[in-house]
Amino acid sequence: MGRIIEEIYVWRLPVRLYHWINAICITVLFATGIYIASPVLVHPPGEAVWQKGMAWWRYVHFASAFIFIANFLFRMYWAVFGRDTYARFGGFRPWSPSWWGKPFREQLESYLFLRSDEPNYAGHNPVAALAHFLFIFCGSVFMILSGLAMFGENNPGGAMSTWFGWMLPLFGGSYGLHYAHHIVTWIFPFYLVVHLYAVLRHDVVDRTSVTSSIITGYKHKVEEEPT
C-alpha cells in the first residue's frame, strides 16, 4: 500500500482542453484521411452526381483540420505567452549540450528498464519533451502546411493557393505532396503507442497518476507505508 505525500497541480485547464481536442482531431483526421486515400465502401448504383459519400468524408476531414489548426495555434500562444510553468517552452533547449546530458540519459535508461530508480519530473521529462517536439510539433507543422497547400489546389489563385502553394514544387508537384502528407500521417499512430507506453509505465512504476493528471490536472507523489 502507498499513501499520497504530495499533490501537484501540473496541467491547467487550457492544456488539458488542448490535449483532448488534439486527440479527437487527430483521430478523426487519421480515419477520414485513410478513407479518402483508400475508400473501402462501395458506392450504390446510380448517377454519380447524387452520390455524396466522398464529399461528406472530405467535409469532415477539412472541418477537423481547421479545428486542429486553431487548437495548435492556441497551444503555441499558451506555450509562449501563457503564465504556465509546466506548459511553457522555456525548459526545452535541445540545442544545448547540457540538455542531452545526465537527465536525458537517466530518463531514457529508465524507459528501457536499464535502471531501477525512476527520475521524477512534475512536468515533461527530457525524453517526453523531445518526443512531443518531433512528433506533435514538427509533425503538426508539416501536416498543416501540406494540408493547406493541397486545400488551396481547389481554388487556384485563392488565398490558400497563394500563401501555401510553395509547398507543391518542394515535393515535385501535387502527387508528391499528397504522398508525403499520407506517409507523415503514420507517425501519429506510432507516437500514440510510444505515448501510451510512457504514460502507463509512469502510472505503474512511479505511480505519479500521469493518466488521470490529464483529466484532473493533478500529479501525485506516492510513498510506501510501512506494513
mmCIF file with all atom_site columns, N, CA, C and O in Angstrom, residues 135-183:
data_model
loop_
_atom_site.group_PDB
_atom_site.id
_atom_site.type_symbol
_atom_site.label_atom_id
_atom_site.label_alt_id
_atom_site.label_comp_id
_atom_site.label_asym_id
_atom_site.label_entity_id
_atom_site.label_seq_id
_atom_site.pdbx_PDB_ins_code
_atom_site.Cartn_x
_atom_site.Cartn_y
_atom_site.Cartn_z
_atom_site.occupancy
_atom_site.B_iso_or_equiv
_atom_site.pdbx_formal_charge
_atom_site.auth_seq_id
_atom_site.auth_comp_id
_atom_site.auth_asym_id
_atom_site.auth_atom_id
_atom_site.pdbx_PDB_model_num
ATOM 1   N N  . PHE A 1 135 ? 7.252   14.626 -32.817 1.00 0.00 ? 135 PHE A N  1
ATOM 2   C CA . PHE A 1 135 ? 6.032   14.043 -33.370 1.00 0.00 ? 135 PHE A CA 1
ATOM 3   C C  . PHE A 1 135 ? 4.884   15.044 -33.431 1.00 0.00 ? 135 PHE A C  1
ATOM 4   O O  . PHE A 1 135 ? 4.223   15.168 -34.467 1.00 0.00 ? 135 PHE A O  1
ATOM 5   N N  . ILE A 1 136 ? 4.632   15.740 -32.327 1.00 0.00 ? 136 ILE A N  1
ATOM 6   C CA . ILE A 1 136 ? 3.462   16.600 -32.281 1.00 0.00 ? 136 ILE A CA 1
ATOM 7   C C  . ILE A 1 136 ? 3.739   17.957 -32.913 1.00 0.00 ? 136 ILE A C  1
ATOM 8   O O  . ILE A 1 136 ? 2.977   18.415 -33.782 1.00 0.00 ? 136 ILE A O  1
ATOM 9   N N  . PHE A 1 137 ? 4.849   18.619 -32.525 1.00 0.00 ? 137 PHE A N  1
ATOM 10  C CA . PHE A 1 137 ? 5.098   19.952 -33.066 1.00 0.00 ? 137 PHE A CA 1
ATOM 11  C C  . PHE A 1 137 ? 5.523   19.882 -34.538 1.00 0.00 ? 137 PHE A C  1
ATOM 12  O O  . PHE A 1 137 ? 4.859   20.454 -35.410 1.00 0.00 ? 137 PHE A O  1
ATOM 13  N N  . CYS A 1 138 ? 6.625   19.162 -34.824 1.00 0.00 ? 138 CYS A N  1
ATOM 14  C CA . CYS A 1 138 ? 7.113   19.094 -36.211 1.00 0.00 ? 138 CYS A CA 1
ATOM 15  C C  . CYS A 1 138 ? 6.099   18.386 -37.107 1.00 0.00 ? 138 CYS A C  1
ATOM 16  O O  . CYS A 1 138 ? 5.847   18.825 -38.240 1.00 0.00 ? 138 CYS A O  1
ATOM 17  N N  . GLY A 1 139 ? 5.520   17.288 -36.607 1.00 0.00 ? 139 GLY A N  1
ATOM 18  C CA . GLY A 1 139 ? 4.517   16.566 -37.402 1.00 0.00 ? 139 GLY A CA 1
ATOM 19  C C  . GLY A 1 139 ? 3.307   17.436 -37.704 1.00 0.00 ? 139 GLY A C  1
ATOM 20  O O  . GLY A 1 139 ? 2.813   17.461 -38.830 1.00 0.00 ? 139 GLY A O  1
ATOM 21  N N  . SER A 1 140 ? 2.842   18.185 -36.708 1.00 0.00 ? 140 SER A N  1
ATOM 22  C CA . SER A 1 140 ? 1.670   19.044 -36.910 1.00 0.00 ? 140 SER A CA 1
ATOM 23  C C  . SER A 1 140 ? 1.975   20.167 -37.889 1.00 0.00 ? 140 SER A C  1
ATOM 24  O O  . SER A 1 140 ? 1.144   20.495 -38.751 1.00 0.00 ? 140 SER A O  1
ATOM 25  N N  . VAL A 1 141 ? 3.153   20.782 -37.761 1.00 0.00 ? 141 VAL A N  1
ATOM 26  C CA . VAL A 1 141 ? 3.513   21.880 -38.668 1.00 0.00 ? 141 VAL A CA 1
ATOM 27  C C  . VAL A 1 141 ? 3.523   21.394 -40.121 1.00 0.00 ? 141 VAL A C  1
ATOM 28  O O  . VAL A 1 141 ? 2.969   22.051 -41.016 1.00 0.00 ? 141 VAL A O  1
ATOM 29  N N  . PHE A 1 142 ? 4.135   20.229 -40.340 1.00 0.00 ? 142 PHE A N  1
ATOM 30  C CA . PHE A 1 142 ? 4.177   19.712 -41.712 1.00 0.00 ? 142 PHE A CA 1
ATOM 31  C C  . PHE A 1 142 ? 2.770   19.383 -42.223 1.00 0.00 ? 142 PHE A C  1
ATOM 32  O O  . PHE A 1 142 ? 2.423   19.714 -43.371 1.00 0.00 ? 142 PHE A O  1
ATOM 33  N N  . MET A 1 143 ? 1.964   18.732 -41.395 1.00 0.00 ? 143 MET A N  1
ATOM 34  C CA . MET A 1 143 ? 0.617   18.351 -41.848 1.00 0.00 ? 143 MET A CA 1
ATOM 35  C C  . MET A 1 143 ? -0.239  19.586 -42.113 1.00 0.00 ? 143 MET A C  1
ATOM 36  O O  . MET A 1 143 ? -1.062  19.591 -43.042 1.00 0.00 ? 143 MET A O  1
ATOM 37  N N  . ILE A 1 144 ? -0.066  20.632 -41.312 1.00 0.00 ? 144 ILE A N  1
ATOM 38  C CA . ILE A 1 144 ? -0.833  21.863 -41.519 1.00 0.00 ? 144 ILE A CA 1
ATOM 39  C C  . ILE A 1 144 ? -0.426  22.542 -42.824 1.00 0.00 ? 144 ILE A C  1
ATOM 40  O O  . ILE A 1 144 ? -1.278  22.897 -43.655 1.00 0.00 ? 144 ILE A O  1
ATOM 41  N N  . LEU A 1 145 ? 0.883   22.714 -43.030 1.00 0.00 ? 145 LEU A N  1
ATOM 42  C CA . LEU A 1 145 ? 1.351   23.403 -44.236 1.00 0.00 ? 145 LEU A CA 1
ATOM 43  C C  . LEU A 1 145 ? 1.004   22.616 -45.493 1.00 0.00 ? 145 LEU A C  1
ATOM 44  O O  . LEU A 1 145 ? 0.504   23.179 -46.476 1.00 0.00 ? 145 LEU A O  1
ATOM 45  N N  . SER A 1 146 ? 1.261   21.302 -45.471 1.00 0.00 ? 146 SER A N  1
ATOM 46  C CA . SER A 1 146 ? 0.961   20.489 -46.651 1.00 0.00 ? 146 SER A CA 1
ATOM 47  C C  . SER A 1 146 ? -0.539  20.389 -46.880 1.00 0.00 ? 146 SER A C  1
ATOM 48  O O  . SER A 1 146 ? -1.005  20.420 -48.029 1.00 0.00 ? 146 SER A O  1
ATOM 49  N N  . GLY A 1 147 ? -1.307  20.281 -45.792 1.00 0.00 ? 147 GLY A N  1
ATOM 50  C CA . GLY A 1 147 ? -2.764  20.197 -45.934 1.00 0.00 ? 147 GLY A CA 1
ATOM 51  C C  . GLY A 1 147 ? -3.355  21.467 -46.517 1.00 0.00 ? 147 GLY A C  1
ATOM 52  O O  . GLY A 1 147 ? -4.230  21.420 -47.387 1.00 0.00 ? 147 GLY A O  1
ATOM 53  N N  . LEU A 1 148 ? -2.876  22.620 -46.052 1.00 0.00 ? 148 LEU A N  1
ATOM 54  C CA . LEU A 1 148 ? -3.392  23.885 -46.579 1.00 0.00 ? 148 LEU A CA 1
ATOM 55  C C  . LEU A 1 148 ? -2.985  24.076 -48.043 1.00 0.00 ? 148 LEU A C  1
ATOM 56  O O  . LEU A 1 148 ? -3.750  24.648 -48.842 1.00 0.00 ? 148 LEU A O  1
ATOM 57  N N  . ALA A 1 149 ? -1.778  23.608 -48.390 1.00 0.00 ? 149 ALA A N  1
ATOM 58  C CA . ALA A 1 149 ? -1.356  23.698 -49.792 1.00 0.00 ? 149 ALA A CA 1
ATOM 59  C C  . ALA A 1 149 ? -2.256  22.851 -50.686 1.00 0.00 ? 149 ALA A C  1
ATOM 60  O O  . ALA A 1 149 ? -2.652  23.276 -51.780 1.00 0.00 ? 149 ALA A O  1
ATOM 61  N N  . MET A 1 150 ? -2.595  21.644 -50.230 1.00 0.00 ? 150 MET A N  1
ATOM 62  C CA . MET A 1 150 ? -3.490  20.781 -51.012 1.00 0.00 ? 150 MET A CA 1
ATOM 63  C C  . MET A 1 150 ? -4.896  21.359 -51.059 1.00 0.00 ? 150 MET A C  1
ATOM 64  O O  . MET A 1 150 ? -5.584  21.282 -52.080 1.00 0.00 ? 150 MET A O  1
ATOM 65  N N  . PHE A 1 151 ? -5.343  21.961 -49.946 1.00 0.00 ? 151 PHE A N  1
ATOM 66  C CA . PHE A 1 151 ? -6.661  22.594 -49.921 1.00 0.00 ? 151 PHE A CA 1
ATOM 67  C C  . PHE A 1 151 ? -6.701  23.752 -50.910 1.00 0.00 ? 151 PHE A C  1
ATOM 68  O O  . PHE A 1 151 ? -7.722  23.991 -51.567 1.00 0.00 ? 151 PHE A O  1
ATOM 69  N N  . GLY A 1 152 ? -5.582  24.460 -51.050 1.00 0.00 ? 152 GLY A N  1
ATOM 70  C CA . GLY A 1 152 ? -5.517  25.582 -51.983 1.00 0.00 ? 152 GLY A CA 1
ATOM 71  C C  . GLY A 1 152 ? -5.626  25.171 -53.437 1.00 0.00 ? 152 GLY A C  1
ATOM 72  O O  . GLY A 1 152 ? -5.966  25.995 -54.293 1.00 0.00 ? 152 GLY A O  1
ATOM 73  N N  . GLU A 1 153 ? -5.347  23.879 -53.712 1.00 0.00 ? 153 GLU A N  1
ATOM 74  C CA . GLU A 1 153 ? -5.471  23.406 -55.090 1.00 0.00 ? 153 GLU A CA 1
ATOM 75  C C  . GLU A 1 153 ? -6.917  23.445 -55.579 1.00 0.00 ? 153 GLU A C  1
ATOM 76  O O  . GLU A 1 153 ? -7.165  23.440 -56.790 1.00 0.00 ? 153 GLU A O  1
ATOM 77  N N  . ASN A 1 154 ? -7.867  23.459 -54.641 1.00 0.00 ? 154 ASN A N  1
ATOM 78  C CA . ASN A 1 154 ? -9.276  23.532 -55.032 1.00 0.00 ? 154 ASN A CA 1
ATOM 79  C C  . ASN A 1 154 ? -9.651  24.894 -55.578 1.00 0.00 ? 154 ASN A C  1
ATOM 80  O O  . ASN A 1 154 ? -10.692 25.044 -56.233 1.00 0.00 ? 154 ASN A O  1
ATOM 81  N N  . ASN A 1 155 ? -8.836  25.901 -55.280 1.00 0.00 ? 155 ASN A N  1
ATOM 82  C CA . ASN A 1 155 ? -9.127  27.267 -55.730 1.00 0.00 ? 155 ASN A CA 1
ATOM 83  C C  . ASN A 1 155 ? -7.831  27.945 -56.174 1.00 0.00 ? 155 ASN A C  1
ATOM 84  O O  . ASN A 1 155 ? -7.276  28.765 -55.447 1.00 0.00 ? 155 ASN A O  1
ATOM 85  N N  . PRO A 1 156 ? -7.321  27.586 -57.353 1.00 0.00 ? 156 PRO A N  1
ATOM 86  C CA . PRO A 1 156 ? -6.059  28.179 -57.821 1.00 0.00 ? 156 PRO A CA 1
ATOM 87  C C  . PRO A 1 156 ? -6.147  29.708 -57.853 1.00 0.00 ? 156 PRO A C  1
ATOM 88  O O  . PRO A 1 156 ? -7.124  30.280 -58.332 1.00 0.00 ? 156 PRO A O  1
ATOM 89  N N  . GLY A 1 157 ? -5.138  30.347 -57.309 1.00 0.00 ? 157 GLY A N  1
ATOM 90  C CA . GLY A 1 157 ? -5.135  31.802 -57.257 1.00 0.00 ? 157 GLY A CA 1
ATOM 91  C C  . GLY A 1 157 ? -5.785  32.365 -56.012 1.00 0.00 ? 157 GLY A C  1
ATOM 92  O O  . GLY A 1 157 ? -5.697  33.574 -55.754 1.00 0.00 ? 157 GLY A O  1
ATOM 93  N N  . GLY A 1 158 ? -6.435  31.514 -55.215 1.00 0.00 ? 158 GLY A N  1
ATOM 94  C CA . GLY A 1 158 ? -7.063  31.955 -53.977 1.00 0.00 ? 158 GLY A CA 1
ATOM 95  C C  . GLY A 1 158 ? -6.043  32.152 -52.870 1.00 0.00 ? 158 GLY A C  1
ATOM 96  O O  . GLY A 1 158 ? -4.835  31.981 -53.065 1.00 0.00 ? 158 GLY A O  1
ATOM 97  N N  . ALA A 1 159 ? -6.542  32.485 -51.693 1.00 0.00 ? 159 ALA A N  1
ATOM 98  C CA . ALA A 1 159 ? -5.646  32.810 -50.581 1.00 0.00 ? 159 ALA A CA 1
ATOM 99  C C  . ALA A 1 159 ? -4.780  31.613 -50.187 1.00 0.00 ? 159 ALA A C  1
ATOM 100 O O  . ALA A 1 159 ? -3.562  31.742 -50.030 1.00 0.00 ? 159 ALA A O  1
ATOM 101 N N  . MET A 1 160 ? -5.403  30.442 -50.037 1.00 0.00 ? 160 MET A N  1
ATOM 102 C CA . MET A 1 160 ? -4.641  29.262 -49.610 1.00 0.00 ? 160 MET A CA 1
ATOM 103 C C  . MET A 1 160 ? -3.600  28.880 -50.652 1.00 0.00 ? 160 MET A C  1
ATOM 104 O O  . MET A 1 160 ? -2.482  28.489 -50.323 1.00 0.00 ? 160 MET A O  1
ATOM 105 N N  . SER A 1 161 ? -3.998  28.971 -51.913 1.00 0.00 ? 161 SER A N  1
ATOM 106 C CA . SER A 1 161 ? -3.072  28.647 -53.002 1.00 0.00 ? 161 SER A CA 1
ATOM 107 C C  . SER A 1 161 ? -1.897  29.618 -53.015 1.00 0.00 ? 161 SER A C  1
ATOM 108 O O  . SER A 1 161 ? -0.742  29.230 -53.226 1.00 0.00 ? 161 SER A O  1
ATOM 109 N N  . THR A 1 162 ? -2.190  30.900 -52.766 1.00 0.00 ? 162 THR A N  1
ATOM 110 C CA . THR A 1 162 ? -1.137  31.925 -52.789 1.00 0.00 ? 162 THR A CA 1
ATOM 111 C C  . THR A 1 162 ? -0.190  31.792 -51.600 1.00 0.00 ? 162 THR A C  1
ATOM 112 O O  . THR A 1 162 ? 1.026   31.906 -51.743 1.00 0.00 ? 162 THR A O  1
ATOM 113 N N  . TRP A 1 163 ? -0.764  31.523 -50.431 1.00 0.00 ? 163 TRP A N  1
ATOM 114 C CA . TRP A 1 163 ? 0.056   31.502 -49.206 1.00 0.00 ? 163 TRP A CA 1
ATOM 115 C C  . TRP A 1 163 ? 0.838   30.203 -49.030 1.00 0.00 ? 163 TRP A C  1
ATOM 116 O O  . TRP A 1 163 ? 1.927   30.203 -48.463 1.00 0.00 ? 163 TRP A O  1
ATOM 117 N N  . PHE A 1 164 ? 0.249   29.079 -49.466 1.00 0.00 ? 164 PHE A N  1
ATOM 118 C CA . PHE A 1 164 ? 0.882   27.776 -49.175 1.00 0.00 ? 164 PHE A CA 1
ATOM 119 C C  . PHE A 1 164 ? 1.226   26.976 -50.430 1.00 0.00 ? 164 PHE A C  1
ATOM 120 O O  . PHE A 1 164 ? 1.712   25.853 -50.319 1.00 0.00 ? 164 PHE A O  1
ATOM 121 N N  . GLY A 1 165 ? 0.989   27.537 -51.608 1.00 0.00 ? 165 GLY A N  1
ATOM 122 C CA . GLY A 1 165 ? 1.276   26.823 -52.848 1.00 0.00 ? 165 GLY A CA 1
ATOM 123 C C  . GLY A 1 165 ? 2.752   26.516 -53.046 1.00 0.00 ? 165 GLY A C  1
ATOM 124 O O  . GLY A 1 165 ? 3.098   25.635 -53.836 1.00 0.00 ? 165 GLY A O  1
ATOM 125 N N  . TRP A 1 166 ? 3.627   27.228 -52.329 1.00 0.00 ? 166 TRP A N  1
ATOM 126 C CA . TRP A 1 166 ? 5.067   26.974 -52.454 1.00 0.00 ? 166 TRP A CA 1
ATOM 127 C C  . TRP A 1 166 ? 5.457   25.573 -51.993 1.00 0.00 ? 166 TRP A C  1
ATOM 128 O O  . TRP A 1 166 ? 6.559   25.089 -52.289 1.00 0.00 ? 166 TRP A O  1
ATOM 129 N N  . MET A 1 167 ? 4.552   24.888 -51.278 1.00 0.00 ? 167 MET A N  1
ATOM 130 C CA . MET A 1 167 ? 4.854   23.528 -50.839 1.00 0.00 ? 167 MET A CA 1
ATOM 131 C C  . MET A 1 167 ? 4.863   22.554 -52.021 1.00 0.00 ? 167 MET A C  1
ATOM 132 O O  . MET A 1 167 ? 5.575   21.538 -51.996 1.00 0.00 ? 167 MET A O  1
ATOM 133 N N  . LEU A 1 168 ? 4.083   22.829 -53.051 1.00 0.00 ? 168 LEU A N  1
ATOM 134 C CA . LEU A 1 168 ? 3.941   21.884 -54.173 1.00 0.00 ? 168 LEU A CA 1
ATOM 135 C C  . LEU A 1 168 ? 5.254   21.647 -54.912 1.00 0.00 ? 168 LEU A C  1
ATOM 136 O O  . LEU A 1 168 ? 5.660   20.493 -55.098 1.00 0.00 ? 168 LEU A O  1
ATOM 137 N N  . PRO A 1 169 ? 5.963   22.681 -55.357 1.00 0.00 ? 169 PRO A N  1
ATOM 138 C CA . PRO A 1 169 ? 7.238   22.409 -56.055 1.00 0.00 ? 169 PRO A CA 1
ATOM 139 C C  . PRO A 1 169 ? 8.293   21.780 -55.164 1.00 0.00 ? 169 PRO A C  1
ATOM 140 O O  . PRO A 1 169 ? 9.172   21.077 -55.659 1.00 0.00 ? 169 PRO A O  1
ATOM 141 N N  . LEU A 1 170 ? 8.205   21.997 -53.849 1.00 0.00 ? 170 LEU A N  1
ATOM 142 C CA . LEU A 1 170 ? 9.180   21.379 -52.952 1.00 0.00 ? 170 LEU A CA 1
ATOM 143 C C  . LEU A 1 170 ? 9.110   19.858 -52.998 1.00 0.00 ? 170 LEU A C  1
ATOM 144 O O  . LEU A 1 170 ? 10.111  19.164 -52.780 1.00 0.00 ? 170 LEU A O  1
ATOM 145 N N  . PHE A 1 171 ? 7.930   19.327 -53.290 1.00 0.00 ? 171 PHE A N  1
ATOM 146 C CA . PHE A 1 171 ? 7.738   17.872 -53.312 1.00 0.00 ? 171 PHE A CA 1
ATOM 147 C C  . PHE A 1 171 ? 7.473   17.359 -54.734 1.00 0.00 ? 171 PHE A C  1
ATOM 148 O O  . PHE A 1 171 ? 6.924   16.270 -54.910 1.00 0.00 ? 171 PHE A O  1
ATOM 149 N N  . GLY A 1 172 ? 7.818   18.149 -55.709 1.00 0.00 ? 172 GLY A N  1
ATOM 150 C CA . GLY A 1 172 ? 7.705   17.698 -57.087 1.00 0.00 ? 172 GLY A CA 1
ATOM 151 C C  . GLY A 1 172 ? 6.308   17.734 -57.647 1.00 0.00 ? 172 GLY A C  1
ATOM 152 O O  . GLY A 1 172 ? 6.026   17.049 -58.633 1.00 0.00 ? 172 GLY A O  1
ATOM 153 N N  . GLY A 1 173 ? 5.415   18.477 -57.018 1.00 0.00 ? 173 GLY A N  1
ATOM 154 C CA . GLY A 1 173 ? 4.068   18.618 -57.549 1.00 0.00 ? 173 GLY A CA 1
ATOM 155 C C  . GLY A 1 173 ? 3.006   18.071 -56.619 1.00 0.00 ? 173 GLY A C  1
ATOM 156 O O  . GLY A 1 173 ? 3.296   17.681 -55.472 1.00 0.00 ? 173 GLY A O  1
ATOM 157 N N  . SER A 1 174 ? 1.784   18.027 -57.119 1.00 0.00 ? 174 SER A N  1
ATOM 158 C CA . SER A 1 174 ? 0.641   17.649 -56.290 1.00 0.00 ? 174 SER A CA 1
ATOM 159 C C  . SER A 1 174 ? 0.738   16.215 -55.788 1.00 0.00 ? 174 SER A C  1
ATOM 160 O O  . SER A 1 174 ? 0.498   15.937 -54.610 1.00 0.00 ? 174 SER A O  1
ATOM 161 N N  . TYR A 1 175 ? 1.093   15.286 -56.680 1.00 0.00 ? 175 TYR A N  1
ATOM 162 C CA . TYR A 1 175 ? 1.149   13.878 -56.262 1.00 0.00 ? 175 TYR A CA 1
ATOM 163 C C  . TYR A 1 175 ? 2.196   13.679 -55.164 1.00 0.00 ? 175 TYR A C  1
ATOM 164 O O  . TYR A 1 175 ? 1.941   12.989 -54.171 1.00 0.00 ? 175 TYR A O  1
ATOM 165 N N  . GLY A 1 176 ? 3.374   14.277 -55.317 1.00 0.00 ? 176 GLY A N  1
ATOM 166 C CA . GLY A 1 176 ? 4.430   14.124 -54.327 1.00 0.00 ? 176 GLY A CA 1
ATOM 167 C C  . GLY A 1 176 ? 4.019   14.667 -52.974 1.00 0.00 ? 176 GLY A C  1
ATOM 168 O O  . GLY A 1 176 ? 4.305   14.062 -51.930 1.00 0.00 ? 176 GLY A O  1
ATOM 169 N N  . LEU A 1 177 ? 3.331   15.816 -52.966 1.00 0.00 ? 177 LEU A N  1
ATOM 170 C CA . LEU A 1 177 ? 2.895   16.403 -51.698 1.00 0.00 ? 177 LEU A CA 1
ATOM 171 C C  . LEU A 1 177 ? 1.801   15.556 -51.048 1.00 0.00 ? 177 LEU A C  1
ATOM 172 O O  . LEU A 1 177 ? 1.810   15.346 -49.830 1.00 0.00 ? 177 LEU A O  1
ATOM 173 N N  . HIS A 1 178 ? 0.847   15.065 -51.847 1.00 0.00 ? 178 HIS A N  1
ATOM 174 C CA . HIS A 1 178 ? -0.185  14.178 -51.308 1.00 0.00 ? 178 HIS A CA 1
ATOM 175 C C  . HIS A 1 178 ? 0.448   12.923 -50.699 1.00 0.00 ? 178 HIS A C  1
ATOM 176 O O  . HIS A 1 178 ? 0.039   12.467 -49.627 1.00 0.00 ? 178 HIS A O  1
ATOM 177 N N  . TYR A 1 179 ? 1.441   12.382 -51.388 1.00 0.00 ? 179 TYR A N  1
ATOM 178 C CA . TYR A 1 179 ? 2.103   11.161 -50.899 1.00 0.00 ? 179 TYR A CA 1
ATOM 179 C C  . TYR A 1 179 ? 2.830   11.444 -49.582 1.00 0.00 ? 179 TYR A C  1
ATOM 180 O O  . TYR A 1 179 ? 2.729   10.650 -48.631 1.00 0.00 ? 179 TYR A O  1
ATOM 181 N N  . ALA A 1 180 ? 3.558   12.559 -49.506 1.00 0.00 ? 180 ALA A N  1
ATOM 182 C CA . ALA A 1 180 ? 4.272   12.909 -48.269 1.00 0.00 ? 180 ALA A CA 1
ATOM 183 C C  . ALA A 1 180 ? 3.289   13.143 -47.129 1.00 0.00 ? 180 ALA A C  1
ATOM 184 O O  . ALA A 1 180 ? 3.526   12.705 -45.990 1.00 0.00 ? 180 ALA A O  1
ATOM 185 N N  . HIS A 1 181 ? 2.170   13.819 -47.417 1.00 0.00 ? 181 HIS A N  1
ATOM 186 C CA . HIS A 1 181 ? 1.137   14.070 -46.402 1.00 0.00 ? 181 HIS A CA 1
ATOM 187 C C  . HIS A 1 181 ? 0.598   12.734 -45.875 1.00 0.00 ? 181 HIS A C  1
ATOM 188 O O  . HIS A 1 181 ? 0.383   12.568 -44.664 1.00 0.00 ? 181 HIS A O  1
ATOM 189 N N  . HIS A 1 182 ? 0.396   11.788 -46.779 1.00 0.00 ? 182 HIS A N  1
ATOM 190 C CA . HIS A 1 182 ? -0.128  10.479 -46.394 1.00 0.00 ? 182 HIS A CA 1
ATOM 191 C C  . HIS A 1 182 ? 0.894   9.702  -45.560 1.00 0.00 ? 182 HIS A C  1
ATOM 192 O O  . HIS A 1 182 ? 0.538   9.077  -44.546 1.00 0.00 ? 182 HIS A O  1
ATOM 193 N N  . ILE A 1 183 ? 2.157   9.733  -45.949 1.00 0.00 ? 183 ILE A N  1
ATOM 194 C CA . ILE A 1 183 ? 3.195   8.993  -45.222 1.00 0.00 ? 183 ILE A CA 1
ATOM 195 C C  . ILE A 1 183 ? 3.389   9.554  -43.820 1.00 0.00 ? 183 ILE A C  1
ATOM 196 O O  . ILE A 1 183 ? 3.457   8.801  -42.841 1.00 0.00 ? 183 ILE A O  1
#
